[in-house]
mmCIF file of C-alpha atoms in Angstrom:
data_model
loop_
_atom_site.group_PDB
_atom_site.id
_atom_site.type_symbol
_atom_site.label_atom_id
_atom_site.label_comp_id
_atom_site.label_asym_id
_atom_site.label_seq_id
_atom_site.Cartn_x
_atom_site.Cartn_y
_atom_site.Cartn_z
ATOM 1 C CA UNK D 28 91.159 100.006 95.443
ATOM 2 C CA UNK D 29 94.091 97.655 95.034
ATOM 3 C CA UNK D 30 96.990 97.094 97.382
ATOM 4 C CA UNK D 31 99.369 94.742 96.285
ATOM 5 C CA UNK D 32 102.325 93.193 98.039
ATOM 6 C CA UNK D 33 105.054 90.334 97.390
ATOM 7 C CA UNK D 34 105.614 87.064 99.635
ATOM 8 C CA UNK D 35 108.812 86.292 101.378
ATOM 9 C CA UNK D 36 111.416 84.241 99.294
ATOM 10 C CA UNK D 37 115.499 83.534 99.479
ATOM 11 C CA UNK D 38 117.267 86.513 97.606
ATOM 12 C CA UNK D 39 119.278 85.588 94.500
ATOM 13 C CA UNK D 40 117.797 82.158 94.075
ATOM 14 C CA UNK D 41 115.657 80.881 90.610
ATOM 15 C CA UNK D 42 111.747 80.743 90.983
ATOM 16 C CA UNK D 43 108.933 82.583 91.102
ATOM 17 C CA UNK D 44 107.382 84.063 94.434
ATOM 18 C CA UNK D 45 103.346 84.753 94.871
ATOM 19 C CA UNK D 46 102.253 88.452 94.896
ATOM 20 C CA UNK D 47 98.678 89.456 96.746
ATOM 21 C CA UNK D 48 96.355 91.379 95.540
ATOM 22 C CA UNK D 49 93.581 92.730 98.265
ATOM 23 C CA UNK D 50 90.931 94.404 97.273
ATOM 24 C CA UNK D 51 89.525 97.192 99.248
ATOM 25 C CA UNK D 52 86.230 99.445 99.794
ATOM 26 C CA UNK D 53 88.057 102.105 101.096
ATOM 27 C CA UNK D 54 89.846 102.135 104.161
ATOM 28 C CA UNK D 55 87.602 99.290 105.911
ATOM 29 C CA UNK D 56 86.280 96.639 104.245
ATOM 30 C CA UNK D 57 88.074 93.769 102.284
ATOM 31 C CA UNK D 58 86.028 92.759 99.456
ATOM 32 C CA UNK D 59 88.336 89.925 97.685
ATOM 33 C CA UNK D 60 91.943 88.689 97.314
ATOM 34 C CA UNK D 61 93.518 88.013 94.113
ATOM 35 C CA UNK D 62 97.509 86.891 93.713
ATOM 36 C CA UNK D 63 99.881 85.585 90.928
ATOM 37 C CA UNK D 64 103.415 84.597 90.729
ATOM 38 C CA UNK D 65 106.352 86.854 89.626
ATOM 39 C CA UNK D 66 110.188 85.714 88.651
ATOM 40 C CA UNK D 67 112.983 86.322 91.349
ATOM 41 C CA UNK D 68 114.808 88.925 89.866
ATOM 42 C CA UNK D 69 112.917 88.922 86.631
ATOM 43 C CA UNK D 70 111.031 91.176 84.400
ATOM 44 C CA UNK D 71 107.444 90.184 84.200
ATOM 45 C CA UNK D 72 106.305 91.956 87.807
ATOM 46 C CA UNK D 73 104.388 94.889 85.254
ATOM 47 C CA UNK D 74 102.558 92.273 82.729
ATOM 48 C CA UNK D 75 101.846 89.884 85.633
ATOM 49 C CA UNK D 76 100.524 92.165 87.665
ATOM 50 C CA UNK D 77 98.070 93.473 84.770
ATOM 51 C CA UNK D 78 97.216 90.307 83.713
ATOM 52 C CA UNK D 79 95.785 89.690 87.228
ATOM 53 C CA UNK D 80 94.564 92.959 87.658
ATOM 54 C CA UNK D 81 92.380 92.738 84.027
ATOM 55 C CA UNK D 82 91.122 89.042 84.799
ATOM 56 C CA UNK D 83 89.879 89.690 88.421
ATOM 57 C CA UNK D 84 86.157 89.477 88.868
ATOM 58 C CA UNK D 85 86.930 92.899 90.672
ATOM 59 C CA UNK D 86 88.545 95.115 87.722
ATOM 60 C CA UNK D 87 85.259 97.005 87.242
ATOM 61 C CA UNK D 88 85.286 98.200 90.869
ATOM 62 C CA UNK D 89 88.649 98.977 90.747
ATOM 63 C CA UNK D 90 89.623 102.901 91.156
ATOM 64 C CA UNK D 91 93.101 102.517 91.771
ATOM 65 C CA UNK D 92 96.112 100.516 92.264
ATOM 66 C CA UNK D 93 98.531 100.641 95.332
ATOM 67 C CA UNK D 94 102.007 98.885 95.216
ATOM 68 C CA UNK D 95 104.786 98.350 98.130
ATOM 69 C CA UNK D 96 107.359 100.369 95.944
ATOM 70 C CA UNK D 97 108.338 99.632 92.182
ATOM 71 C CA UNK D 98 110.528 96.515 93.153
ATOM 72 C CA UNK D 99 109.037 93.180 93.791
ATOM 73 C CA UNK D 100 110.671 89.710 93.873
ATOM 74 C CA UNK D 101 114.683 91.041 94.396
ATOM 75 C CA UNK D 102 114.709 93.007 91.410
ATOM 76 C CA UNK D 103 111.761 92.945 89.211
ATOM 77 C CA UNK D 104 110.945 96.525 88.800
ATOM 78 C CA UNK D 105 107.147 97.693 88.155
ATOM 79 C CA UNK D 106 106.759 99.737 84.684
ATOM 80 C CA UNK D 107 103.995 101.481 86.576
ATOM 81 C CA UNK D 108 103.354 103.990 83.843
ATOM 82 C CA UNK D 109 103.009 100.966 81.443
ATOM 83 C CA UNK D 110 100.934 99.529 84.402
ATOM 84 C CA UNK D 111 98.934 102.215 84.382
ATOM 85 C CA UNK D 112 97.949 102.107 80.801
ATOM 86 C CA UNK D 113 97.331 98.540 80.723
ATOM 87 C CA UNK D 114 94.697 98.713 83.493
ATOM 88 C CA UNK D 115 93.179 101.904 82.937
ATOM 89 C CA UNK D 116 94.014 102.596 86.844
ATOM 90 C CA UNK D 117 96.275 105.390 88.295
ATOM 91 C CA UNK D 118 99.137 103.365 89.905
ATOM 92 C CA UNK D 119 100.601 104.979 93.736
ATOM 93 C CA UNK D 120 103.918 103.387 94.600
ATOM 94 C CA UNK D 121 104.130 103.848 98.415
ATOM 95 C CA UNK D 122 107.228 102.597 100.651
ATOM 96 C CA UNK D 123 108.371 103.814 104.286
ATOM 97 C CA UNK D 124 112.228 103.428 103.437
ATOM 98 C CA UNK D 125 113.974 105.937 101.222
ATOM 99 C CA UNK D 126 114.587 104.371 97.974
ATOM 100 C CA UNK D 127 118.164 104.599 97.462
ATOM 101 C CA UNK D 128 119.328 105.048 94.273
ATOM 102 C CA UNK D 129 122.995 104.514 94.373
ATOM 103 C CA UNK D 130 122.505 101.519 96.285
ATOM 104 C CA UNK D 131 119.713 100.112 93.616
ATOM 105 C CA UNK D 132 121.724 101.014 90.363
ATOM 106 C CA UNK D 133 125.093 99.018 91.937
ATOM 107 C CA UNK D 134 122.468 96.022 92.305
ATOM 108 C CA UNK D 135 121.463 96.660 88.998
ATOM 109 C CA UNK D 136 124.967 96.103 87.417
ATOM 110 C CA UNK D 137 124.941 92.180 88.588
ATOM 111 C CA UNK D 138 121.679 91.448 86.989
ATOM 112 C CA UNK D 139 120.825 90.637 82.993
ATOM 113 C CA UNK D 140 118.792 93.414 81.182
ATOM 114 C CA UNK D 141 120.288 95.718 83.935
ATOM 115 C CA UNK D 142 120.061 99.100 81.179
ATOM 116 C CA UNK D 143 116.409 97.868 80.659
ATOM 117 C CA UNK D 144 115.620 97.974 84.722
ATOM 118 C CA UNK D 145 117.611 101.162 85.081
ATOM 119 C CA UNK D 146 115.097 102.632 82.322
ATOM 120 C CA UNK D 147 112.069 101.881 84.175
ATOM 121 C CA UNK D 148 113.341 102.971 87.429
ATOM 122 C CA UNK D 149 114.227 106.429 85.921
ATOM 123 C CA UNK D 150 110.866 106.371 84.696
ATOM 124 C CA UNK D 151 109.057 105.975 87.360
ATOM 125 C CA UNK D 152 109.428 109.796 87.735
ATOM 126 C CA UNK D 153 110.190 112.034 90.871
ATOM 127 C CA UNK D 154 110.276 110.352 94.408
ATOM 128 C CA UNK D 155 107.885 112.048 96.359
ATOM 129 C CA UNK D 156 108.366 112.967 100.621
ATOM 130 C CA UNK D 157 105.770 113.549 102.546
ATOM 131 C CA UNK D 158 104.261 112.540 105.792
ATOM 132 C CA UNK D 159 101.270 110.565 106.854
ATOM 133 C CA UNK D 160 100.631 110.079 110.264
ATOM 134 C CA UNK D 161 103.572 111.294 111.413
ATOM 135 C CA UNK D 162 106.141 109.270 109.406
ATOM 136 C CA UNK D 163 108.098 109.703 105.879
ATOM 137 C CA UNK D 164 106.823 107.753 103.821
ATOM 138 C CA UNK D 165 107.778 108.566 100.170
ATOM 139 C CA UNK D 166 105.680 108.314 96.998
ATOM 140 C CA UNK D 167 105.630 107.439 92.786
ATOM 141 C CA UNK D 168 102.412 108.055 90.825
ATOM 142 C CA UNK D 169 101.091 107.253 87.482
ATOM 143 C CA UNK D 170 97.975 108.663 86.295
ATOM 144 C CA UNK D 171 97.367 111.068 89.120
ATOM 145 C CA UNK D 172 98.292 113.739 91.084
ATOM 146 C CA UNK D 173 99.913 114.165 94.284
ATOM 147 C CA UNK D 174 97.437 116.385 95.484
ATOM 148 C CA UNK D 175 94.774 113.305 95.275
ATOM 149 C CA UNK D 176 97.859 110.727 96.199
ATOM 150 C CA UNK D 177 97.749 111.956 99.238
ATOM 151 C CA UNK D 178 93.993 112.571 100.125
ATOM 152 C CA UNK D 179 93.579 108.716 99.293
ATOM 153 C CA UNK D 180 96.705 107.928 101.772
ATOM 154 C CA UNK D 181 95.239 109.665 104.525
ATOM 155 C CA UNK D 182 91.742 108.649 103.938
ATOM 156 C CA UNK D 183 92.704 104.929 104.493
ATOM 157 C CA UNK D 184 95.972 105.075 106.590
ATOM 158 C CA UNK D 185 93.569 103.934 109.257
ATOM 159 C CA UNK D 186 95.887 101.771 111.680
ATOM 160 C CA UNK D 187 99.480 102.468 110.629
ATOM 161 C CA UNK D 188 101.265 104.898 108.389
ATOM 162 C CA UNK D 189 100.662 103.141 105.874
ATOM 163 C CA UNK D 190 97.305 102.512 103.363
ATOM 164 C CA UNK D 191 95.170 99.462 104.842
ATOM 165 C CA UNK D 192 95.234 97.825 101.358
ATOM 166 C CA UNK D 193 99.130 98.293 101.369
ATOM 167 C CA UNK D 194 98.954 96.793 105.549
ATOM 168 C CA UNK D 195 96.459 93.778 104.818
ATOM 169 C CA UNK D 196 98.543 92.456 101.161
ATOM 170 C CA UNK D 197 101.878 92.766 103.480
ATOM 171 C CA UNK D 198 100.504 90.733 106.265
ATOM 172 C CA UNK D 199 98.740 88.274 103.756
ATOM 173 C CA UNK D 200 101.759 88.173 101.587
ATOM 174 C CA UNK D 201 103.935 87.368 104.127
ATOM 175 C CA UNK D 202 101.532 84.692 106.225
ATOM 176 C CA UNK D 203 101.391 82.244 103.551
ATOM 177 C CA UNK D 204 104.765 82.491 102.211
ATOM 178 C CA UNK D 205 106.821 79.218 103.375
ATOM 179 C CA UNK K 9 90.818 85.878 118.108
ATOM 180 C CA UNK K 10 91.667 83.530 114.660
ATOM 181 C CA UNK K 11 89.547 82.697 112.011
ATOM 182 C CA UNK K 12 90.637 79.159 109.734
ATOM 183 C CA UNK K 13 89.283 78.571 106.373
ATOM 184 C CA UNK K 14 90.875 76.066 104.081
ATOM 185 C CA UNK K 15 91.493 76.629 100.072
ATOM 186 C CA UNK K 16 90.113 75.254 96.633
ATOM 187 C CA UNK K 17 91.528 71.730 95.741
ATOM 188 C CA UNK K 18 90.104 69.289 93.320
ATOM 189 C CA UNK K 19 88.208 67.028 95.287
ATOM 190 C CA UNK K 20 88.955 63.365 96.127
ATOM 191 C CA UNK K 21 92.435 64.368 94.688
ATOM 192 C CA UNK K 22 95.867 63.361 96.735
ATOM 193 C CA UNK K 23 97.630 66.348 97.931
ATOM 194 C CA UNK K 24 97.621 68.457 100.349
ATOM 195 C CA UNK K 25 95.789 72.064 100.629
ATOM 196 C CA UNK K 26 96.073 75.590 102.326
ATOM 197 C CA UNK K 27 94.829 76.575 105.453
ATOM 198 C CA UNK K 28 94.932 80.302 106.331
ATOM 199 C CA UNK K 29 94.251 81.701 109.417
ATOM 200 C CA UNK K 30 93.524 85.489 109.926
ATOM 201 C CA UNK K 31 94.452 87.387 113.609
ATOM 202 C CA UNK K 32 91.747 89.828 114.049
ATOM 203 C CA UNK K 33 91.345 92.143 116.348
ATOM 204 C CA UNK K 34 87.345 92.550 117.270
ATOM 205 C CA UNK K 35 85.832 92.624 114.322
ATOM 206 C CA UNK K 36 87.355 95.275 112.138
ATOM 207 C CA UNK K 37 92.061 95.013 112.602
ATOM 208 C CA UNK K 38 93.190 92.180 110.974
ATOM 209 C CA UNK K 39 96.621 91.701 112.918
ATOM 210 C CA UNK K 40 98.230 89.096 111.127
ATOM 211 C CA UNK K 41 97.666 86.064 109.069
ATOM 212 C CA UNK K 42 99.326 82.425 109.264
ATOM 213 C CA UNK K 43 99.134 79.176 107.006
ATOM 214 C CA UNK K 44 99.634 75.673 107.364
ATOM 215 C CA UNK K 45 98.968 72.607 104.748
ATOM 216 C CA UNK K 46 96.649 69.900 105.388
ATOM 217 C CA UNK K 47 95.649 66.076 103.835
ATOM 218 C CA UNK K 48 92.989 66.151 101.140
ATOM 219 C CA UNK K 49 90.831 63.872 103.386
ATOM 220 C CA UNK K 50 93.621 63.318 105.475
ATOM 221 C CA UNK K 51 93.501 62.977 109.285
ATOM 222 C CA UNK K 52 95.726 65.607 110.031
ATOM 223 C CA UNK K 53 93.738 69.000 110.497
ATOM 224 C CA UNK K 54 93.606 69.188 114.012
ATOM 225 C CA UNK K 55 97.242 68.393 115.044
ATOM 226 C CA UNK K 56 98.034 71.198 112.077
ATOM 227 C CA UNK K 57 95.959 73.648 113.035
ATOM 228 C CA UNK K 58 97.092 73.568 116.786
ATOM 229 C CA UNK K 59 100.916 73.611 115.796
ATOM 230 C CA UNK K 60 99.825 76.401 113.703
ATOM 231 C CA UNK K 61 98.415 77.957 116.463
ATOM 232 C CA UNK K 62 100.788 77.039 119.173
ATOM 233 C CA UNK K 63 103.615 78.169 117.247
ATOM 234 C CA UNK K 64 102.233 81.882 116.065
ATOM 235 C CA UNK K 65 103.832 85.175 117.405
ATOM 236 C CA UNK K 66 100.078 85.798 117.816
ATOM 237 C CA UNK K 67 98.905 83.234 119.971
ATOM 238 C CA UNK K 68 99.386 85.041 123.269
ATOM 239 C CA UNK K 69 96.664 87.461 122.036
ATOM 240 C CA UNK K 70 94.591 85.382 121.114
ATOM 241 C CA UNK K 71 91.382 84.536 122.761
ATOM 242 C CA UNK K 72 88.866 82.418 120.202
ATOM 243 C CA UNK K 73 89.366 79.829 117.659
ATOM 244 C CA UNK K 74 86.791 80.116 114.779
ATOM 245 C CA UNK K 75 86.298 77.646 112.077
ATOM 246 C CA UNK K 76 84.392 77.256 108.751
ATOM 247 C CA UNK K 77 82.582 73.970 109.859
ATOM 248 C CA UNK K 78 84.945 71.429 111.135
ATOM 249 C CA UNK K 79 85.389 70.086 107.909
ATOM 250 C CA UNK K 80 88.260 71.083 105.939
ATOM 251 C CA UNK K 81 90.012 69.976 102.641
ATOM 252 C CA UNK K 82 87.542 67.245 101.825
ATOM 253 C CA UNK K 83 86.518 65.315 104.902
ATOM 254 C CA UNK K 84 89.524 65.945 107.194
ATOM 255 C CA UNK K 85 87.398 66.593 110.109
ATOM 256 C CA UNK K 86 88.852 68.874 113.154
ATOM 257 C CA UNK K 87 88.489 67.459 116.492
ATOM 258 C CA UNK K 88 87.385 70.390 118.473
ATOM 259 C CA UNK K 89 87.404 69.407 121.654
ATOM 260 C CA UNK K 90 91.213 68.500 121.411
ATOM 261 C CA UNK K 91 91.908 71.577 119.144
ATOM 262 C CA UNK K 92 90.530 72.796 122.415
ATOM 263 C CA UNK K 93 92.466 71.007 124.982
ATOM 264 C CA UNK K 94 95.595 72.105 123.212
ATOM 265 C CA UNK K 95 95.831 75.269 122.422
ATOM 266 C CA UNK K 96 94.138 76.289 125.345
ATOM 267 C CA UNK K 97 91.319 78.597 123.135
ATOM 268 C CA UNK K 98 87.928 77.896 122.914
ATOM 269 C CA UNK K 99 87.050 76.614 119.358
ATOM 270 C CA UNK K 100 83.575 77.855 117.954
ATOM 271 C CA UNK K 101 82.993 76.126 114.307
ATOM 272 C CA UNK K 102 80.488 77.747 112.370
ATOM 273 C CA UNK K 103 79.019 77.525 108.614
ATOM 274 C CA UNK K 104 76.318 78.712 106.519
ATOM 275 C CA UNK K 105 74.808 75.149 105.318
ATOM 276 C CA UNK K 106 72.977 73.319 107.929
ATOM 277 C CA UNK K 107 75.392 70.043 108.229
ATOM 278 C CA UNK K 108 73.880 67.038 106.761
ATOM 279 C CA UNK K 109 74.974 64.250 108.475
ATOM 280 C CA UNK K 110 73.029 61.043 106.703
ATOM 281 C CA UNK K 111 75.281 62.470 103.512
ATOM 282 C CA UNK K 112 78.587 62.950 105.969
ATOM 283 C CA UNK K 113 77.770 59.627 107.266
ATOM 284 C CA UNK K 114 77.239 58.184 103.727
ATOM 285 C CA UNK K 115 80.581 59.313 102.316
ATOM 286 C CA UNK K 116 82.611 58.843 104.990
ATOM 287 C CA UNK K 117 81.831 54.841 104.047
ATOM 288 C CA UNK K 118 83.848 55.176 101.118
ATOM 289 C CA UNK K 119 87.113 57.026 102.979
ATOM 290 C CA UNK K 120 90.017 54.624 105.205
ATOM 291 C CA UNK K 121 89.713 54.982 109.119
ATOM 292 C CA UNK K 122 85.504 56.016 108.627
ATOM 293 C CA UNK K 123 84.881 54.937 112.291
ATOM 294 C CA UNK K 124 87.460 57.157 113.532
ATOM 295 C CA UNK K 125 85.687 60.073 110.970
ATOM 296 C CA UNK K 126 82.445 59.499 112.043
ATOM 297 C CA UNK K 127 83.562 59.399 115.896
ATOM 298 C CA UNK K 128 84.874 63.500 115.477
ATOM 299 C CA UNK K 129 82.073 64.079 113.957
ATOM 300 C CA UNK K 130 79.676 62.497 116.797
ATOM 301 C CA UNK K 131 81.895 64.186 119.321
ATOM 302 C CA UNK K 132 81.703 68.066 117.858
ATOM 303 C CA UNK K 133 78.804 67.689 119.753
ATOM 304 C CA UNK K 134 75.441 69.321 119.446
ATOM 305 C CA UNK K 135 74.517 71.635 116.408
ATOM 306 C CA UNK K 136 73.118 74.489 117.212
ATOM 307 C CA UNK K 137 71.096 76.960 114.868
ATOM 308 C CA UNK K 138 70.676 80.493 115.593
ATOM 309 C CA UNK K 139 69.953 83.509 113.568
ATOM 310 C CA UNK K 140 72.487 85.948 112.552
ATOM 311 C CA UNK K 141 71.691 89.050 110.561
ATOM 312 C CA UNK K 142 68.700 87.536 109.648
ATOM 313 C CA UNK K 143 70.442 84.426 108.376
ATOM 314 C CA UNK K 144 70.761 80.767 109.957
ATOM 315 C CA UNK K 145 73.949 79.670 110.949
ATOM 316 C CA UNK K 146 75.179 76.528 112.463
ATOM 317 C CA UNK K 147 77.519 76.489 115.489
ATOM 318 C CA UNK K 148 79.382 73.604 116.711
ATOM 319 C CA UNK K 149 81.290 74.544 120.514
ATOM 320 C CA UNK K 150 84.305 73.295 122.406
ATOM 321 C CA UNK K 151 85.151 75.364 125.623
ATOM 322 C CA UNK K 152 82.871 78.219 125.569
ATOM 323 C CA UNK K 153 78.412 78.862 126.245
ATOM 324 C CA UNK K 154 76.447 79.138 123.392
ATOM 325 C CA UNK K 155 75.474 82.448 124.815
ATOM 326 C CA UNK K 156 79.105 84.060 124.707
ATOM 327 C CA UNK K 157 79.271 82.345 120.974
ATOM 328 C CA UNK K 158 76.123 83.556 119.675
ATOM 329 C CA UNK K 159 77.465 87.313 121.508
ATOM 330 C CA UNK K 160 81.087 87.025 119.836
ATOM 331 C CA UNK K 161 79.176 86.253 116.405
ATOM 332 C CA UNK K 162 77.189 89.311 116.812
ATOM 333 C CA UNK K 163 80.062 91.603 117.710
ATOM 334 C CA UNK K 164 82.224 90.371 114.767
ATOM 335 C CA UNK K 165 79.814 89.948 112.021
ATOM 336 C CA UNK K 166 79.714 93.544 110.695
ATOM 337 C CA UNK K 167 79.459 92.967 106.847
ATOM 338 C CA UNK K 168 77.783 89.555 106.440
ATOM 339 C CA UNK K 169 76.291 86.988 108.169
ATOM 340 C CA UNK K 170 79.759 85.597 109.375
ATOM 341 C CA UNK K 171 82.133 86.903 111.446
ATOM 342 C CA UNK K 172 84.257 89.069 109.713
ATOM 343 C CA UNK K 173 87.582 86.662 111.026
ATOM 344 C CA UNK K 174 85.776 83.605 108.997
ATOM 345 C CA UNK K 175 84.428 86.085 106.128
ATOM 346 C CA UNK K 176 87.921 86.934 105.952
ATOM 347 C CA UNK K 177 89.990 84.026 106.129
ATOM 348 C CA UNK K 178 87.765 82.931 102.929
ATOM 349 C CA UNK K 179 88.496 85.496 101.007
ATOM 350 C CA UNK K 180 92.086 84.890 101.414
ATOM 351 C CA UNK K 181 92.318 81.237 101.166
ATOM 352 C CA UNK K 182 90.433 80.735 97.965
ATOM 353 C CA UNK K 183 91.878 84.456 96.694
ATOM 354 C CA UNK K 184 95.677 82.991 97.060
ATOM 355 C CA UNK K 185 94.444 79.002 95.658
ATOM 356 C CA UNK K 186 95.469 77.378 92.239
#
């Protein structure tokens, strides 16, 4: 499976920051590292991350894709439906903080295209709670259930409460970032 | 302990390219990862690599130094006694390819400051070969016995013939390069 994760970068600034890519054999064993660079605040996080997904020497063992929420970069929101169909992998959006809603559609306001990124919030579907290893975490899922969601969260939640591929593409992301 | 492995560049290029290093714990918790930029044949690796080092949130766990060779980023050539000396961890370098030092020796002619070059290389010390999952590897030492090295390498070398830290911190650096 995939876990992928953004770098750091200075909100509400122009540019492009690197996402990571880390492949995983389950819960252990890292098997490659892929990345590519999204727009701060922009609107290509969903083709980029396909793109880099459908290149990767790695696409074929691919079973599924992990991302660090829907938002990447400030604002650029994950279609992860769309994501889903353009990889032909079930996509599990996975953060520890509540997302807040209010707070993300008031954001939304300030930015161009801001109907467009309310869209593919909304359709991201139902925000799912549960816990893993003793913490909320809280879950959105293309292209499969929550039933398996969660079977795959425990299976490699190995050293935190969170997924090893989601752990290992935060540390990554954020140790090479400037 | 840290494993350093630099990324792709073009070769004989001006520039300067990634190093990553990757905090593991044993051989299986990566713990954190770190970066700093070196001189495509530049002179600058070692005094990087130890203010990389010197300068992590991680370095008060750490216990080992391990590098892919002591070349990195064309010929800039780690000096690892004094990588040693100040960051106060033992440095083991280790690569696949036993080092061929007529053709080190040979293009080192054709770089500025080749005596001083040619001295680090002289002063890694001996090579030593020894078998590791069935493979030959070559290990160069600064501040530990090549019978705790060849242990560590066992320990940590659970998927391939290198230590996973070194296995690792490959995948990364060429996964996140140009």
């Amino acid at each position: 499976m995939l876990g992928i994760d953004d770098g750091k970068f200075i909100p509400r600034t122009q540019g492009t920051v690197i996402a990571v890519g880390v492949v995983f054999r389950g819960g252990y064993s890292i098997e490659g590292v892929m990345h590519t660079n999204i727009a701060i605040d922009g609107l290509d996080a969903t083709e980029k991350f396909a793109a880099m997904i459908n290149t990767s020497p790695h696409h074929k063992q691919l079973r599924l894709v992990m991302l660090n929420g829907i938002t990447f970069a400030g604002f650029n929101i994950v279609d992860i439906k769309r994501l889903y169909a353009s990889t032909c992998l079930p996509v599990l959006a996975l953060t520890h903080d509540k997302p807040d809603m209010d707070a993300v559609c008031e954001a939304l306001k300030n930015l161009p295209n801001s109907e467009e990124r309310r869209r593919l919030v909304v359709e991201a579907g139902e925000i799912h709670e549960v816990i893993n290893n003793g913490a909320k975490i809280y879950l959105e899922l293309a292209g499969l259930s929550l039933t398996d969601a969660q079977k795959i969260i425990r299976l490699t939640s190995i050293r935190s409460c969170l997924p090893e591929p989601l752990r290992v593409a935060h540390l990554i992301a954020s140790g090479i970032s400037p």
